[in-house]
C-alpha cells in the first residue's frame, strides 16, 4: 500500500502535469481560475505565450519558484491575482502604456527588487495590492506615479519597506475605498488632508512610527468599517467622531500614547 506522503507527491505531480497540459492544449484560453488548488510547483513559462488570456487567478496554490515576468506583459490581461503563495518569488517588469491591466494583486508572496515607475503606465488600474512582499526599501514620495490612477479603489502597500511621511500624492486618489500602509517605516503626523478621502471604508496605518494626534478631520470618513492605527506613537485623546461611525466593526488604536476617557456606553 502506498503511504500518505507518496500519494500526496503523486497527486502534486499529476496537478503540475495537468496544468502544463491545460495551457499547451487550450491555446485560446481567456480565463484561468485555480484558487486553492494545491499545485505545489512553479508557474509554467508557456503560460506567457497565451496571448488570449484576460484573467489569471492562482490564489493560495502553494506555488514555488520564480513567477514568469512576461505574463504581466500579456496584451489582453486585465486581471492577475497570485496572492497567498508565500514561496513564490519574482519581480515586476517594465509596463507598456498599451497594457489593459485593471487589477494587479500580489499580496503575501516574496516578490523583490524595485517597484518600477512604469507601473504608472497602467491607466486602467482599479486595484493595486503589492503588500507583504520583499520589495526594495524606498521613499514613499518616489511612488508619486500612483497618483495617475484616477480609477483606483483599492491600494495595498503594507509591509513593503516604505520610509518617509505619508505622501501627498494620495490626496489625488479620491475614489479609494481601501488603503493599507501598515507595517512600514512611515513617520511624522497623520495628515489632515488624508481625511478628505471620503469614500474610505478600510484604513490601515498600524505598526509605523506616526506621531502627534489623530486628526479631528477623521470625522469626514463616515463610511469607515475598518480602522487600524495601533502600534504607533500617537498622542492625545480619541476623537469623539469615533462614536459616530455607524459602520465601524474593527477599531485598533492599541500600543500608542493616547489618553483621556473612553465611553463604553455609547
mmCIF file of C-alpha atoms in Angstrom:
data_model
loop_
_atom_site.group_PDB
_atom_site.id
_atom_site.type_symbol
_atom_site.label_atom_id
_atom_site.label_comp_id
_atom_site.label_asym_id
_atom_site.label_seq_id
_atom_site.Cartn_x
_atom_site.Cartn_y
_atom_site.Cartn_z
ATOM 1 C CA UNK A 1 0.000 0.000 0.000
ATOM 2 C CA UNK A 2 1.160 3.496 -0.759
ATOM 3 C CA UNK A 3 1.924 5.799 2.133
ATOM 4 C CA UNK A 4 0.130 9.098 2.586
ATOM 5 C CA UNK A 5 3.271 11.041 1.653
ATOM 6 C CA UNK A 6 3.745 9.074 -1.572
ATOM 7 C CA UNK A 7 0.114 9.571 -2.574
ATOM 8 C CA UNK A 8 0.386 13.307 -1.954
ATOM 9 C CA UNK A 9 3.560 13.515 -4.062
ATOM 10 C CA UNK A 10 1.913 11.678 -6.945
ATOM 11 C CA UNK A 11 -1.121 13.968 -6.729
ATOM 12 C CA UNK A 12 1.095 17.067 -6.853
ATOM 13 C CA UNK A 13 2.960 15.709 -9.894
ATOM 14 C CA UNK A 14 -0.356 14.961 -11.556
ATOM 15 C CA UNK A 15 -1.606 18.511 -10.909
ATOM 16 C CA UNK A 16 1.587 20.016 -12.351
ATOM 17 C CA UNK A 17 1.293 17.906 -15.470
ATOM 18 C CA UNK A 18 -2.394 18.752 -15.758
ATOM 19 C CA UNK A 19 -1.679 22.492 -15.570
ATOM 20 C CA UNK A 20 1.012 22.301 -18.246
ATOM 21 C CA UNK A 21 -1.175 20.143 -20.480
ATOM 22 C CA UNK A 22 -4.092 22.517 -19.994
ATOM 23 C CA UNK A 23 -2.048 25.515 -21.067
ATOM 24 C CA UNK A 24 -0.488 23.693 -24.022
ATOM 25 C CA UNK A 25 -3.795 22.465 -25.439
ATOM 26 C CA UNK A 26 -6.122 25.386 -24.720
ATOM 27 C CA UNK A 27 -4.299 27.915 -26.841
ATOM 28 C CA UNK A 28 -7.290 30.271 -26.937
ATOM 29 C CA UNK A 29 -7.826 30.253 -23.178
ATOM 30 C CA UNK A 30 -9.248 33.536 -21.891
ATOM 31 C CA UNK A 31 -9.635 32.943 -18.153
ATOM 32 C CA UNK A 32 -7.830 30.572 -15.792
ATOM 33 C CA UNK A 33 -9.010 30.327 -12.168
ATOM 34 C CA UNK A 34 -7.372 27.686 -9.960
ATOM 35 C CA UNK A 35 -7.680 29.255 -6.498
ATOM 36 C CA UNK A 36 -6.736 26.944 -3.603
ATOM 37 C CA UNK A 37 -5.733 24.085 -5.895
ATOM 38 C CA UNK A 38 -2.538 22.698 -4.377
ATOM 39 C CA UNK A 39 -0.280 22.881 -7.427
ATOM 40 C CA UNK A 40 2.961 22.921 -5.400
ATOM 41 C CA UNK A 41 5.168 23.794 -8.353
ATOM 42 C CA UNK A 42 6.366 26.717 -10.412
ATOM 43 C CA UNK A 43 4.159 28.524 -12.895
ATOM 44 C CA UNK A 44 4.829 27.088 -16.392
ATOM 45 C CA UNK A 45 6.616 29.606 -18.618
ATOM 46 C CA UNK A 46 4.454 28.538 -21.527
ATOM 47 C CA UNK A 47 1.621 30.494 -19.891
ATOM 48 C CA UNK A 48 3.355 33.659 -21.093
ATOM 49 C CA UNK A 49 2.552 32.583 -24.666
ATOM 50 C CA UNK A 50 -1.234 32.523 -24.171
ATOM 51 C CA UNK A 51 -1.897 35.918 -25.699
ATOM 52 C CA UNK A 52 -5.678 35.488 -25.436
ATOM 53 C CA UNK A 53 -5.564 35.339 -21.611
ATOM 54 C CA UNK A 54 -7.599 38.080 -19.905
ATOM 55 C CA UNK A 55 -7.729 36.777 -16.310
ATOM 56 C CA UNK A 56 -5.359 34.659 -14.220
ATOM 57 C CA UNK A 57 -6.146 33.732 -10.615
ATOM 58 C CA UNK A 58 -3.849 31.365 -8.706
ATOM 59 C CA UNK A 59 -4.644 32.280 -5.106
ATOM 60 C CA UNK A 60 -3.088 30.091 -2.378
ATOM 61 C CA UNK A 61 -1.905 27.360 -4.725
ATOM 62 C CA UNK A 62 1.397 26.638 -2.917
ATOM 63 C CA UNK A 63 3.245 27.988 -5.934
ATOM 64 C CA UNK A 64 7.039 27.906 -5.873
ATOM 65 C CA UNK A 65 9.959 29.239 -7.858
ATOM 66 C CA UNK A 66 10.022 32.450 -9.873
ATOM 67 C CA UNK A 67 6.900 33.811 -11.487
ATOM 68 C CA UNK A 68 7.447 34.367 -15.243
ATOM 69 C CA UNK A 69 7.650 38.155 -15.585
ATOM 70 C CA UNK A 70 6.451 38.058 -19.198
ATOM 71 C CA UNK A 71 2.985 37.020 -18.024
ATOM 72 C CA UNK A 72 2.496 40.584 -16.745
ATOM 73 C CA UNK A 73 3.031 41.798 -20.306
ATOM 74 C CA UNK A 74 0.360 39.670 -21.991
ATOM 75 C CA UNK A 75 -1.514 42.028 -24.347
ATOM 76 C CA UNK A 76 -5.062 41.228 -23.169
ATOM 77 C CA UNK A 77 -4.517 40.572 -19.459
ATOM 78 C CA UNK A 78 -6.950 42.580 -17.306
ATOM 79 C CA UNK A 79 -6.729 40.691 -14.020
ATOM 80 C CA UNK A 80 -3.950 38.833 -12.234
ATOM 81 C CA UNK A 81 -4.094 37.504 -8.687
ATOM 82 C CA UNK A 82 -1.403 35.267 -7.149
ATOM 83 C CA UNK A 83 -1.785 36.307 -3.524
ATOM 84 C CA UNK A 84 -1.111 33.921 -0.675
ATOM 85 C CA UNK A 85 1.728 31.996 -2.347
ATOM 86 C CA UNK A 86 4.445 32.685 0.191
ATOM 87 C CA UNK A 87 7.116 30.685 -1.654
ATOM 88 C CA UNK A 88 6.506 32.401 -4.981
ATOM 89 C CA UNK A 89 9.268 34.838 -5.906
ATOM 90 C CA UNK A 90 9.547 37.203 -8.823
ATOM 91 C CA UNK A 91 9.980 40.793 -9.894
ATOM 92 C CA UNK A 92 7.938 43.402 -11.699
ATOM 93 C CA UNK A 93 8.946 44.112 -15.311
ATOM 94 C CA UNK A 94 8.543 47.348 -17.225
ATOM 95 C CA UNK A 95 4.953 48.017 -18.241
ATOM 96 C CA UNK A 96 3.814 49.456 -21.562
ATOM 97 C CA UNK A 97 1.135 52.139 -21.942
ATOM 98 C CA UNK A 98 -0.887 49.698 -24.026
ATOM 99 C CA UNK A 99 -1.346 47.330 -21.058
ATOM 100 C CA UNK A 100 -5.043 46.831 -20.165
ATOM 101 C CA UNK A 101 -4.372 45.665 -16.566
ATOM 102 C CA UNK A 102 -7.124 46.682 -14.181
ATOM 103 C CA UNK A 103 -6.396 44.544 -11.117
ATOM 104 C CA UNK A 104 -2.879 43.561 -10.003
ATOM 105 C CA UNK A 105 -2.803 41.524 -6.781
ATOM 106 C CA UNK A 106 0.499 40.138 -5.473
ATOM 107 C CA UNK A 107 -0.050 40.259 -1.706
ATOM 108 C CA UNK A 108 1.727 37.783 0.560
ATOM 109 C CA UNK A 109 4.232 36.456 -1.947
ATOM 110 C CA UNK A 110 8.004 37.055 -1.991
ATOM 111 C CA UNK A 111 8.402 39.398 -4.933
ATOM 112 C CA UNK A 112 11.522 41.528 -4.621
ATOM 113 C CA UNK A 113 13.507 44.191 -6.415
ATOM 114 C CA UNK A 114 12.261 47.700 -7.122
ATOM 115 C CA UNK A 115 8.728 48.782 -7.923
ATOM 116 C CA UNK A 116 9.086 50.232 -11.437
ATOM 117 C CA UNK A 117 7.731 53.690 -12.155
ATOM 118 C CA UNK A 118 6.405 52.281 -15.443
ATOM 119 C CA UNK A 119 3.538 50.889 -13.385
ATOM 120 C CA UNK A 120 2.235 54.407 -13.846
ATOM 121 C CA UNK A 121 1.514 53.473 -17.458
ATOM 122 C CA UNK A 122 -1.386 51.281 -16.321
ATOM 123 C CA UNK A 123 -4.026 53.934 -16.846
ATOM 124 C CA UNK A 124 -6.909 51.483 -16.353
ATOM 125 C CA UNK A 125 -5.757 50.221 -12.958
ATOM 126 C CA UNK A 126 -8.523 49.961 -10.350
ATOM 127 C CA UNK A 127 -6.878 47.700 -7.771
ATOM 128 C CA UNK A 128 -3.190 47.573 -6.814
ATOM 129 C CA UNK A 129 -2.191 45.271 -3.970
ATOM 130 C CA UNK A 130 1.545 44.824 -3.505
ATOM 131 C CA UNK A 131 1.564 44.359 0.277
ATOM 132 C CA UNK A 132 3.620 41.878 2.299
ATOM 133 C CA UNK A 133 6.473 41.379 -0.140
ATOM 134 C CA UNK A 134 10.230 41.905 -0.167
ATOM 135 C CA UNK A 135 10.473 44.940 -2.415
ATOM 136 C CA UNK A 136 13.493 47.212 -2.012
ATOM 137 C CA UNK A 137 13.227 49.987 0.560
ATOM 138 C CA UNK A 138 12.213 53.310 -0.963
ATOM 139 C CA UNK A 139 10.891 56.718 -0.023
ATOM 140 C CA UNK A 140 7.111 56.843 -0.146
ATOM 141 C CA UNK A 141 7.303 60.014 -2.257
ATOM 142 C CA UNK A 142 9.038 58.072 -5.046
ATOM 143 C CA UNK A 143 5.750 56.284 -5.784
ATOM 144 C CA UNK A 144 4.131 59.506 -6.975
ATOM 145 C CA UNK A 145 3.207 57.866 -10.281
ATOM 146 C CA UNK A 146 0.377 56.118 -8.389
ATOM 147 C CA UNK A 147 -1.387 59.498 -8.398
ATOM 148 C CA UNK A 148 -2.127 58.900 -12.095
ATOM 149 C CA UNK A 149 -4.557 56.101 -11.211
ATOM 150 C CA UNK A 150 -7.738 58.135 -11.177
ATOM 151 C CA UNK A 151 -9.879 54.966 -11.127
ATOM 152 C CA UNK A 152 -8.062 53.286 -8.236
ATOM 153 C CA UNK A 153 -10.350 51.972 -5.496
ATOM 154 C CA UNK A 154 -8.040 49.604 -3.563
ATOM 155 C CA UNK A 155 -4.385 50.239 -2.723
ATOM 156 C CA UNK A 156 -2.281 47.959 -0.504
ATOM 157 C CA UNK A 157 1.300 48.987 0.199
ATOM 158 C CA UNK A 158 1.590 47.287 3.592
ATOM 159 C CA UNK A 159 4.948 45.871 4.695
ATOM 160 C CA UNK A 160 6.968 46.747 1.613
ATOM 161 C CA UNK A 161 9.735 48.743 3.331
ATOM 162 C CA UNK A 162 8.368 52.240 2.710
ATOM 163 C CA UNK A 163 10.112 55.096 4.522
ATOM 164 C CA UNK A 164 9.248 58.765 4.982
ATOM 165 C CA UNK A 165 5.948 60.507 5.627
ATOM 166 C CA UNK A 166 2.524 59.777 4.184
ATOM 167 C CA UNK A 167 2.952 61.083 0.614
ATOM 168 C CA UNK A 168 0.831 63.978 -0.592
ATOM 169 C CA UNK A 169 0.062 62.230 -3.895
ATOM 170 C CA UNK A 170 -2.515 60.142 -2.025
ATOM 171 C CA UNK A 171 -4.908 63.106 -1.970
ATOM 172 C CA UNK A 172 -5.463 62.621 -5.718
ATOM 173 C CA UNK A 173 -6.950 59.143 -5.259
ATOM 174 C CA UNK A 174 -10.452 60.331 -4.487
ATOM 175 C CA UNK A 175 -12.128 57.016 -5.365
ATOM 176 C CA UNK A 176 -10.233 54.925 -2.808
ATOM 177 C CA UNK A 177 -12.376 52.673 -0.641
ATOM 178 C CA UNK A 178 -9.434 50.754 0.859
ATOM 179 C CA UNK A 179 -5.932 51.940 1.814
ATOM 180 C CA UNK A 180 -3.337 49.746 3.523
ATOM 181 C CA UNK A 181 0.093 51.063 4.534
ATOM 182 C CA UNK A 182 0.675 49.138 7.756
ATOM 183 C CA UNK A 183 3.986 47.692 8.945
ATOM 184 C CA UNK A 184 6.291 50.107 7.134
ATOM 185 C CA UNK A 185 8.677 52.790 8.426
ATOM 186 C CA UNK A 186 6.419 55.775 7.885
ATOM 187 C CA UNK A 187 6.743 58.661 10.319
ATOM 188 C CA UNK A 188 5.525 62.163 11.079
ATOM 189 C CA UNK A 189 1.913 63.147 11.764
ATOM 190 C CA UNK A 190 -1.099 61.626 10.065
ATOM 191 C CA UNK A 191 -2.041 64.488 7.699
ATOM 192 C CA UNK A 192 -5.474 66.071 7.965
ATOM 193 C CA UNK A 193 -5.913 66.002 4.172
ATOM 194 C CA UNK A 194 -5.925 62.191 4.241
ATOM 195 C CA UNK A 195 -9.346 62.515 5.843
ATOM 196 C CA UNK A 196 -10.666 64.080 2.636
ATOM 197 C CA UNK A 197 -10.730 60.647 1.001
ATOM 198 C CA UNK A 198 -14.411 60.450 1.851
ATOM 199 C CA UNK A 199 -15.033 57.074 0.212
ATOM 200 C CA UNK A 200 -12.658 55.168 2.505
ATOM 201 C CA UNK A 201 -14.178 52.105 4.125
ATOM 202 C CA UNK A 202 -10.915 50.467 5.246
ATOM 203 C CA UNK A 203 -7.834 52.326 6.505
ATOM 204 C CA UNK A 204 -4.797 50.564 7.957
ATOM 205 C CA UNK A 205 -1.812 52.590 9.184
ATOM 206 C CA UNK A 206 -0.766 50.451 12.147
ATOM 207 C CA UNK A 207 2.795 49.397 13.029
ATOM 208 C CA UNK A 208 4.535 52.519 11.743
ATOM 209 C CA UNK A 209 6.127 55.478 13.546
ATOM 210 C CA UNK A 210 3.404 58.091 13.351
ATOM 211 C CA UNK A 211 3.399 60.843 15.960
ATOM 212 C CA UNK A 212 1.044 63.629 17.005
ATOM 213 C CA UNK A 213 -2.718 63.450 17.390
ATOM 214 C CA UNK A 214 -5.340 61.612 15.432
ATOM 215 C CA UNK A 215 -6.724 64.383 13.191
ATOM 216 C CA UNK A 216 -10.184 65.579 14.212
ATOM 217 C CA UNK A 217 -10.964 65.618 10.486
ATOM 218 C CA UNK A 218 -11.286 61.845 10.720
ATOM 219 C CA UNK A 219 -14.956 62.614 11.272
ATOM 220 C CA UNK A 220 -15.133 63.090 7.479
ATOM 221 C CA UNK A 221 -14.665 59.340 6.936
ATOM 222 C CA UNK A 222 -18.267 58.423 7.596
ATOM 223 C CA UNK A 223 -18.052 55.187 5.561
ATOM 224 C CA UNK A 224 -15.332 53.605 7.719
ATOM 225 C CA UNK A 225 -15.881 49.983 8.695
ATOM 226 C CA UNK A 226 -12.248 49.014 9.451
ATOM 227 C CA UNK A 227 -9.670 51.294 11.102
ATOM 228 C CA UNK A 228 -6.178 50.322 12.271
ATOM 229 C CA UNK A 229 -3.916 52.917 13.912
ATOM 230 C CA UNK A 230 -2.288 50.676 16.531
ATOM 231 C CA UNK A 231 1.420 50.342 17.347
ATOM 232 C CA UNK A 232 2.447 53.914 16.583
ATOM 233 C CA UNK A 233 3.428 56.874 18.774
ATOM 234 C CA UNK A 234 0.165 58.782 18.595
ATOM 235 C CA UNK A 235 -0.819 61.076 21.480
ATOM 236 C CA UNK A 236 -3.868 62.896 22.794
ATOM 237 C CA UNK A 237 -7.482 61.775 23.172
ATOM 238 C CA UNK A 238 -9.591 59.588 20.940
ATOM 239 C CA UNK A 239 -11.626 61.809 18.621
ATOM 240 C CA UNK A 240 -15.282 61.925 19.623
ATOM 241 C CA UNK A 241 -16.079 61.187 15.979
ATOM 242 C CA UNK A 242 -15.328 57.502 16.669
ATOM 243 C CA UNK A 243 -18.676 57.258 18.432
ATOM 244 C CA UNK A 244 -20.456 58.390 15.270
ATOM 245 C CA UNK A 245 -19.063 55.740 12.930
ATOM 246 C CA UNK A 246 -22.161 53.632 12.417
ATOM 247 C CA UNK A 247 -20.467 51.127 10.065
ATOM 248 C CA UNK A 248 -17.322 50.544 12.148
ATOM 249 C CA UNK A 249 -16.800 46.918 13.140
ATOM 250 C CA UNK A 250 -12.995 46.906 13.684
ATOM 251 C CA UNK A 251 -11.045 49.529 15.619
ATOM 252 C CA UNK A 252 -7.400 49.153 16.650
ATOM 253 C CA UNK A 253 -5.667 52.035 18.434
ATOM 254 C CA UNK A 254 -3.637 49.861 20.847
ATOM 255 C CA UNK A 255 0.021 50.476 21.761
ATOM 256 C CA UNK A 256 0.041 54.263 21.387
ATOM 257 C CA UNK A 257 0.316 57.099 23.911
ATOM 258 C CA UNK A 258 -3.353 58.034 23.808
ATOM 259 C CA UNK A 259 -5.075 59.488 26.848
ATOM 260 C CA UNK A 260 -8.489 60.540 28.095
ATOM 261 C CA UNK A 261 -11.729 58.805 28.986
ATOM 262 C CA UNK A 262 -13.343 56.220 26.731
ATOM 263 C CA UNK A 263 -17.130 55.991 26.998
ATOM 264 C CA UNK A 264 -18.060 52.324 26.606
ATOM 265 C CA UNK A 265 -21.773 53.012 26.988
ATOM 266 C CA UNK A 266 -22.294 54.920 23.757
#
